[in-house]
Short mmCIF file of C-alpha atoms in Angstrom, two decimals:
data_model
loop_
_atom_site.label_atom_id
_atom_site.label_comp_id
_atom_site.label_asym_id
_atom_site.label_seq_id
_atom_site.Cartn_x
_atom_site.Cartn_y
_atom_site.Cartn_z
CA MET X 19 14.19 25.36 -32.40
CA SER X 20 13.47 22.74 -29.76
CA GLU X 21 13.57 19.05 -30.54
CA ILE X 22 10.06 18.72 -29.14
CA GLY X 23 7.49 20.85 -30.95
CA ASP X 24 6.00 23.92 -29.31
CA GLU X 25 2.48 22.54 -29.69
CA VAL X 26 3.38 19.35 -27.81
CA LEU X 27 5.04 21.32 -25.01
CA ALA X 28 2.01 23.61 -24.86
CA ARG X 29 -0.33 20.65 -24.29
CA ALA X 30 1.89 19.33 -21.51
CA ALA X 31 2.10 22.76 -19.89
CA HIS X 32 -1.69 23.06 -19.99
CA VAL X 33 -2.08 19.69 -18.24
CA LEU X 34 0.31 20.77 -15.48
CA VAL X 35 -1.02 24.30 -15.03
CA ALA X 36 -4.75 23.69 -15.46
CA THR X 37 -5.35 20.17 -14.11
CA ALA X 38 -2.58 19.63 -11.55
CA LEU X 39 -1.83 23.08 -10.14
CA ARG X 40 -5.30 24.45 -10.97
CA VAL X 41 -3.91 27.95 -11.51
CA ALA X 42 -6.74 30.48 -11.33
CA GLU X 43 -7.27 33.97 -12.67
CA GLY X 44 -5.50 36.63 -10.63
CA GLU X 45 -3.10 34.22 -8.90
CA ARG X 46 0.66 34.73 -8.85
CA PHE X 47 2.38 31.90 -10.72
CA VAL X 48 6.17 31.48 -10.49
CA VAL X 49 8.26 29.26 -12.77
CA VAL X 50 11.94 28.59 -11.97
CA GLY X 51 14.15 27.17 -14.71
CA ASP X 52 17.43 27.74 -16.51
CA VAL X 53 18.89 27.98 -19.99
CA ALA X 54 18.46 24.22 -20.57
CA THR X 55 14.70 24.41 -20.04
CA MET X 56 13.85 27.57 -21.98
CA PRO X 57 11.31 25.81 -24.25
CA ILE X 58 9.50 24.48 -21.15
CA LEU X 59 9.62 27.92 -19.52
CA ALA X 60 8.02 29.50 -22.57
CA ALA X 61 5.25 26.89 -22.64
CA LEU X 62 4.52 27.31 -18.93
CA GLU X 63 4.48 31.08 -19.24
CA ARG X 64 1.87 30.90 -22.00
CA ALA X 65 -0.22 28.40 -20.02
CA GLY X 66 -0.11 30.59 -16.92
CA ARG X 67 -1.15 33.69 -18.83
CA ALA X 68 -3.95 31.74 -20.52
CA ALA X 69 -5.25 30.91 -17.04
CA GLY X 70 -5.29 34.62 -16.20
CA ALA X 71 -2.41 34.44 -13.73
CA GLU X 72 0.32 36.97 -13.05
CA VAL X 73 3.39 35.03 -14.25
CA ALA X 74 7.03 35.41 -13.17
CA ILE X 75 9.71 33.46 -15.07
CA LEU X 76 13.06 33.15 -13.26
CA ARG X 77 16.24 31.59 -14.67
CA LEU X 78 18.82 30.35 -12.19
CA ASP X 79 21.64 30.92 -14.67
CA GLN X 80 20.79 34.64 -14.70
CA LEU X 81 20.39 35.18 -10.95
CA LYS X 82 22.86 35.99 -8.20
CA SER X 83 22.98 34.60 -4.68
CA TYR X 84 25.02 34.99 -1.51
CA SER X 85 26.52 31.52 -1.95
CA THR X 86 28.07 32.49 -5.31
CA ASN X 87 29.45 35.77 -3.91
CA HIS X 88 26.84 37.50 -6.08
CA SER X 89 28.72 36.42 -9.22
CA GLY X 90 25.69 34.79 -10.81
CA GLU X 91 27.62 31.57 -11.39
CA ARG X 92 26.13 28.25 -10.34
CA PRO X 93 25.79 26.18 -8.23
CA HIS X 94 23.47 28.16 -5.95
CA LYS X 95 23.61 26.58 -2.50
CA VAL X 96 21.34 29.34 -1.21
CA LEU X 97 18.08 30.37 -2.86
CA PRO X 98 18.66 33.54 -4.93
CA ASP X 99 16.89 36.59 -3.50
CA GLY X 100 14.84 37.04 -6.68
CA VAL X 101 13.40 33.53 -6.38
CA ARG X 102 12.80 33.91 -2.65
CA ARG X 103 10.85 37.15 -3.08
CA ALA X 104 8.75 35.73 -5.90
CA MET X 105 7.96 32.50 -4.04
CA LEU X 106 6.87 34.35 -0.90
CA SER X 107 3.95 35.89 -2.79
CA ALA X 108 3.12 32.98 -5.13
CA GLN X 109 -0.01 30.86 -4.94
CA ALA X 110 1.36 28.33 -7.46
CA SER X 111 4.84 27.48 -8.72
CA VAL X 112 6.88 25.08 -10.85
CA PHE X 113 10.57 24.14 -10.69
CA VAL X 114 12.03 22.87 -13.97
CA ALA X 115 15.73 23.74 -13.66
CA SER X 116 18.58 21.25 -13.83
CA ALA X 117 19.15 19.21 -10.68
CA ALA X 118 22.78 19.69 -9.66
CA ARG X 119 23.56 17.80 -6.44
CA ALA X 120 25.34 20.88 -5.10
CA GLU X 121 22.04 22.79 -5.30
CA SER X 122 19.98 20.36 -3.22
CA SER X 123 19.99 22.72 -0.23
CA MET X 124 18.67 25.51 -2.46
CA ARG X 125 15.82 23.31 -3.68
CA ASP X 126 15.01 22.37 -0.08
CA GLN X 127 14.78 26.07 0.80
CA LEU X 128 12.35 26.62 -2.07
CA LYS X 129 10.14 23.76 -0.90
CA HIS X 130 10.25 25.11 2.67
CA ILE X 131 8.79 28.39 1.42
CA VAL X 132 6.04 26.45 -0.36
CA GLY X 133 5.08 24.79 2.91
CA ALA X 134 5.31 27.94 5.00
CA CYS X 135 3.32 30.07 2.54
CA ARG X 136 0.75 27.40 1.63
CA GLY X 137 1.61 27.47 -2.06
CA ARG X 138 0.92 24.72 -4.59
CA HIS X 139 4.16 23.50 -6.13
CA ALA X 140 5.01 21.08 -8.95
CA HIS X 141 8.63 19.92 -8.69
CA LEU X 142 10.37 18.73 -11.87
CA PRO X 143 14.13 18.99 -11.23
CA GLY X 144 16.25 17.89 -14.17
CA ILE X 145 13.27 17.46 -16.49
CA THR X 146 13.98 17.41 -20.22
CA PRO X 147 11.59 18.69 -22.90
CA ALA X 148 11.08 15.09 -24.08
CA ALA X 149 10.19 13.83 -20.59
CA PHE X 150 8.00 16.88 -19.93
CA ALA X 151 6.03 16.26 -23.11
CA ALA X 152 5.77 12.48 -22.66
CA GLY X 153 4.79 12.47 -19.00
CA LEU X 154 2.18 15.21 -19.06
CA VAL X 155 -0.47 14.13 -21.55
CA THR X 156 -3.16 12.73 -19.25
CA ASP X 157 -4.95 15.12 -16.90
CA GLN X 158 -4.54 14.64 -13.17
CA SER X 159 -8.16 13.66 -12.49
CA THR X 160 -7.97 10.76 -14.95
CA ILE X 161 -4.75 9.49 -13.37
CA ALA X 162 -6.30 9.80 -9.91
CA ALA X 163 -9.37 7.81 -10.96
CA SER X 164 -7.26 4.99 -12.43
CA GLY X 165 -5.01 4.94 -9.39
CA SER X 166 -7.94 4.81 -6.99
CA ALA X 167 -9.49 1.87 -8.86
CA LEU X 168 -6.22 -0.08 -8.77
CA LEU X 169 -5.57 0.83 -5.14
CA HIS X 170 -8.95 -0.65 -4.17
CA LEU X 171 -7.80 -3.98 -5.65
CA LEU X 172 -4.30 -3.82 -4.18
CA GLU X 173 -5.42 -3.11 -0.64
CA VAL X 174 -6.99 -6.57 -0.44
CA GLY X 175 -4.57 -8.29 -2.83
CA ARG X 176 -2.24 -11.00 -1.56
CA GLU X 177 -0.09 -11.75 -4.59
CA ILE X 178 1.15 -9.77 -7.59
CA VAL X 179 2.67 -11.59 -10.55
CA SER X 180 4.48 -9.83 -13.39
CA THR X 181 5.74 -11.48 -16.57
CA SER X 182 7.21 -10.28 -19.85
CA ALA X 183 8.52 -11.68 -23.11
CA GLU X 184 11.97 -10.32 -22.22
CA GLY X 185 12.31 -12.52 -19.14
CA THR X 186 10.40 -11.05 -16.21
CA ASN X 187 8.80 -13.69 -14.00
CA LEU X 188 8.33 -12.04 -10.65
CA VAL X 189 6.13 -12.86 -7.66
CA VAL X 190 5.45 -10.15 -5.09
CA HIS X 191 3.71 -10.50 -1.73
CA PRO X 192 2.95 -7.04 -0.35
CA GLY X 193 1.74 -8.44 2.96
CA ALA X 194 0.10 -5.89 5.23
CA ARG X 195 2.39 -3.11 4.02
CA ARG X 196 1.01 0.33 3.24
CA TRP X 197 0.48 1.30 -0.41
CA VAL X 198 1.55 4.86 -1.20
CA ALA X 199 -0.41 6.68 -3.90
CA ARG X 200 1.54 9.09 -6.10
CA LEU X 201 -1.34 10.40 -8.19
CA GLY X 202 -0.48 14.07 -8.51
CA ALA X 203 -2.98 15.85 -6.27
CA ILE X 204 -1.40 19.12 -5.07
CA GLN X 205 -2.86 20.64 -1.92
CA PRO X 206 -1.91 24.05 -0.47
CA GLY X 207 1.49 23.79 1.20
CA GLU X 208 2.53 20.72 -0.82
CA SER X 209 5.37 20.09 -3.26
CA VAL X 210 4.61 17.19 -5.60
CA VAL X 211 7.11 15.64 -7.99
CA TYR X 212 5.97 15.44 -11.61
CA PRO X 213 5.52 13.54 -13.91
CA THR X 214 3.58 11.23 -11.63
CA GLY X 215 1.00 8.47 -11.59
CA SER X 216 1.88 5.32 -9.66
CA LEU X 217 1.26 3.24 -6.55
CA CYS X 218 4.17 1.83 -4.56
CA VAL X 219 4.77 -0.46 -1.62
CA ALA X 220 7.74 -1.71 0.38
CA PRO X 221 6.92 -5.41 -0.15
CA GLU X 222 7.02 -8.21 2.36
CA SER X 223 8.65 -10.54 -0.18
CA VAL X 224 9.87 -10.54 -3.79
CA ARG X 225 11.28 -13.47 -5.75
CA GLY X 226 11.98 -14.33 -9.37
CA VAL X 227 13.50 -12.55 -12.34
CA PHE X 228 12.96 -8.91 -13.27
CA ALA X 229 13.93 -7.71 -16.75
CA ALA X 230 14.46 -3.95 -16.96
CA THR X 231 13.82 -3.05 -20.59
CA ALA X 232 13.04 0.68 -20.51
CA SER X 233 15.37 2.63 -18.23
CA LEU X 234 17.38 2.72 -15.02
CA GLY X 235 18.03 5.45 -12.50
CA GLU X 236 21.39 6.71 -11.22
CA PHE X 237 24.36 7.85 -13.32
CA PHE X 238 24.43 4.65 -15.38
CA GLY X 239 20.79 5.12 -16.32
CA ALA X 240 21.45 8.69 -17.44
CA ARG X 241 24.30 7.35 -19.58
CA GLU X 242 22.36 4.46 -21.13
CA ARG X 243 19.00 6.25 -21.52
CA LEU X 244 16.63 3.89 -23.37
CA LEU X 245 18.07 0.43 -22.73
CA ARG X 246 19.35 -1.33 -25.83
CA GLU X 247 18.87 -4.79 -24.34
CA PRO X 248 17.25 -6.16 -21.18
CA ILE X 249 19.21 -6.17 -17.96
CA LEU X 250 18.04 -9.06 -15.76
CA PHE X 251 17.93 -9.03 -11.96
CA ASP X 252 17.72 -12.41 -10.21
CA ILE X 253 15.92 -11.80 -6.92
CA ASP X 254 15.46 -14.09 -3.93
CA GLU X 255 14.04 -13.16 -0.53
CA GLY X 256 13.83 -9.56 -1.74
CA ILE X 257 17.57 -9.39 -2.45
CA VAL X 258 19.23 -9.01 -5.85
CA LYS X 259 21.51 -12.04 -6.13
CA ARG X 260 22.72 -11.66 -9.71
CA VAL X 261 22.70 -9.11 -12.55
CA ARG X 262 22.85 -10.22 -16.20
CA CYS X 263 23.25 -8.26 -19.43
CA PRO X 264 25.73 -10.00 -21.76
CA GLY X 265 25.95 -7.14 -24.26
CA SER X 266 26.66 -4.42 -21.67
CA PRO X 267 29.42 -5.54 -19.28
CA GLU X 268 30.13 -1.95 -18.20
CA LEU X 269 26.51 -1.48 -17.17
CA VAL X 270 26.56 -4.73 -15.20
CA ARG X 271 29.73 -3.64 -13.37
CA ASP X 272 28.22 -0.27 -12.50
CA VAL X 273 24.98 -1.81 -11.23
CA GLU X 274 26.85 -4.43 -9.19
CA ALA X 275 29.00 -1.70 -7.65
CA MET X 276 25.86 0.23 -6.67
CA LEU X 277 24.37 -2.88 -5.07
CA ALA X 278 27.51 -3.23 -2.93
CA VAL X 279 27.76 0.38 -1.71
CA ALA X 280 26.24 -0.16 1.72
CA PRO X 281 24.02 -2.48 3.76
CA ASN X 282 20.61 -2.94 2.11
CA SER X 283 21.73 -1.42 -1.20
CA GLU X 284 20.95 -4.77 -2.85
CA ARG X 285 17.42 -5.07 -1.42
CA VAL X 286 14.23 -4.36 -3.34
CA GLY X 287 12.94 -1.24 -1.64
CA LEU X 288 9.77 -0.55 -3.61
CA VAL X 289 7.47 -2.30 -6.02
CA VAL X 290 5.85 0.30 -8.27
CA LEU X 291 2.68 -0.08 -10.33
CA GLY X 292 2.30 2.68 -12.90
CA VAL X 293 -1.08 4.12 -13.87
CA ASN X 294 -0.11 7.05 -16.11
CA PRO X 295 -0.84 6.19 -19.77
CA SER X 296 0.60 9.46 -21.12
CA ALA X 297 3.64 7.94 -22.84
CA PRO X 298 2.70 5.26 -25.40
CA ALA X 299 6.30 3.98 -25.30
CA PRO X 300 9.17 4.32 -22.82
CA VAL X 301 11.35 7.40 -23.22
CA GLY X 302 14.49 6.19 -21.44
CA ALA X 303 13.98 8.36 -18.35
CA VAL X 304 12.76 6.89 -15.07
CA ALA X 305 10.93 10.15 -14.29
CA VAL X 306 8.42 9.06 -16.95
CA ASP X 307 8.94 5.31 -17.36
CA GLN X 308 8.28 4.34 -13.71
CA HIS X 309 4.74 5.73 -14.01
CA ARG X 310 3.81 3.92 -17.24
CA PRO X 311 1.29 1.07 -16.78
CA GLY X 312 3.12 -2.04 -15.63
CA LEU X 313 5.36 -3.13 -12.77
CA HIS X 314 8.67 -1.48 -11.93
CA LEU X 315 11.16 -1.70 -9.06
CA VAL X 316 13.20 0.62 -6.88
CA ILE X 317 16.29 -1.15 -5.59
CA GLY X 318 17.64 0.28 -2.36
CA ASP X 319 15.99 2.72 0.02
CA PRO X 320 12.25 2.05 0.59
CA GLN X 321 11.37 5.64 1.60
CA SER X 322 10.41 4.51 5.07
CA THR X 323 8.89 7.86 6.06
CA LEU X 324 6.17 7.18 3.48
CA THR X 325 5.98 3.38 3.41
CA ALA X 326 6.67 2.66 7.11
CA ALA X 327 9.32 0.11 6.10
CA GLY X 328 11.51 -0.96 9.00
CA TRP X 329 14.83 -0.44 7.22
CA SER X 330 16.68 2.05 5.04
CA ALA X 331 19.56 2.23 2.56
CA ARG X 332 21.99 4.92 1.48
CA THR X 333 21.36 4.24 -2.20
CA SER X 334 18.40 3.68 -4.49
CA PHE X 335 17.69 3.49 -8.20
CA ALA X 336 14.65 2.67 -10.28
CA ALA X 337 14.47 -0.16 -12.82
CA CYS X 338 11.64 0.11 -15.34
CA GLN X 339 9.97 -2.23 -17.81
CA SER X 340 8.77 -1.25 -21.28
CA ALA X 341 5.78 -3.58 -21.21
CA SER X 342 4.71 -6.29 -18.83
CA THR X 343 1.69 -8.29 -17.83
CA VAL X 344 0.57 -7.77 -14.23
CA HIS X 345 -1.97 -9.86 -12.31
CA VAL X 346 -3.26 -9.15 -8.80
CA ASP X 347 -4.62 -12.36 -7.26
CA GLY X 348 -5.12 -13.67 -10.79
CA VAL X 349 -6.93 -10.55 -12.05
CA PRO X 350 -5.16 -8.90 -15.02
CA VAL X 351 -4.53 -5.20 -14.35
CA ALA X 352 -1.91 -4.25 -16.95
CA GLU X 353 -0.59 -5.59 -20.23
CA GLY X 354 1.64 -4.17 -22.94
CA GLY X 355 1.85 -0.73 -21.38
CA ARG X 356 -1.93 -0.47 -20.94
CA LEU X 357 -4.16 -0.59 -17.89
CA LEU X 358 -6.90 -3.22 -17.96
CA LEU X 359 -9.11 -1.76 -15.24
CA SER X 360 -12.83 -1.78 -15.98
#
């Protein structure tokens, strides 16, 4: 019996299959998972069959590949033949297996097939049933409409201010930088990471205090999950100068070590504005929390291929707020985990 009810998972699967992937009758729909995601696999299989698709469910823990000497043991560094054959004939697909670092090349091979064969692919590596259910409540068209409305304001906005009761007091100047929309539209030949629903920019300047109160990325975020107390980042000229969290000295040490890994590891790479209202409260996973209404940060690499930032970093991790007030040029756009767009 899964911790998340079958009915809740079924609703999330319907949102992904029907509104994001738009699976149609007669299409071939492939779902790749493993033993850890069996409840999600079952929900996606039912949603695919309800759409009239021909569904193939493949578990990586049951498949053999050349890289494992055909033993069936993971990690798979090469895409198993069974997955390759299924993906070559699929019009739509989903990946929900665990995200072992040693299998990154295998996942890249899968996405290459998506591009070459013009499939529509939703990519959810390492997703948990809780994150799947929380991040996939709102249909893709609603998220896209909210994101487009906010993007219209941001494209002419000069200053973003975020505050929170926990200590955030942050001023962001995006400058003439390009805003990147992550609103979930999946076109033929595209792989889109889900859950989704945010706008991000590599800002011109960031200064003030940011209080992460929901979740963090990286190994320390996976360990902490939902943060027990705020962790404060003092930021000046776009650089994290100090990290504070009196009740969690181990977390502070781990974050400080990450900031010191390489040049630019301590820089704010992205400012993220979430527009996905699916989760009424943070779940302790950045895959969901960074898309909740409010302002969040990615510290480290600014994804320059998307944002056109003139620098890069070897590391990056997200820092998410539970609830914050966000103003764009004095206009309120988010408060308490809710969008305020008219």
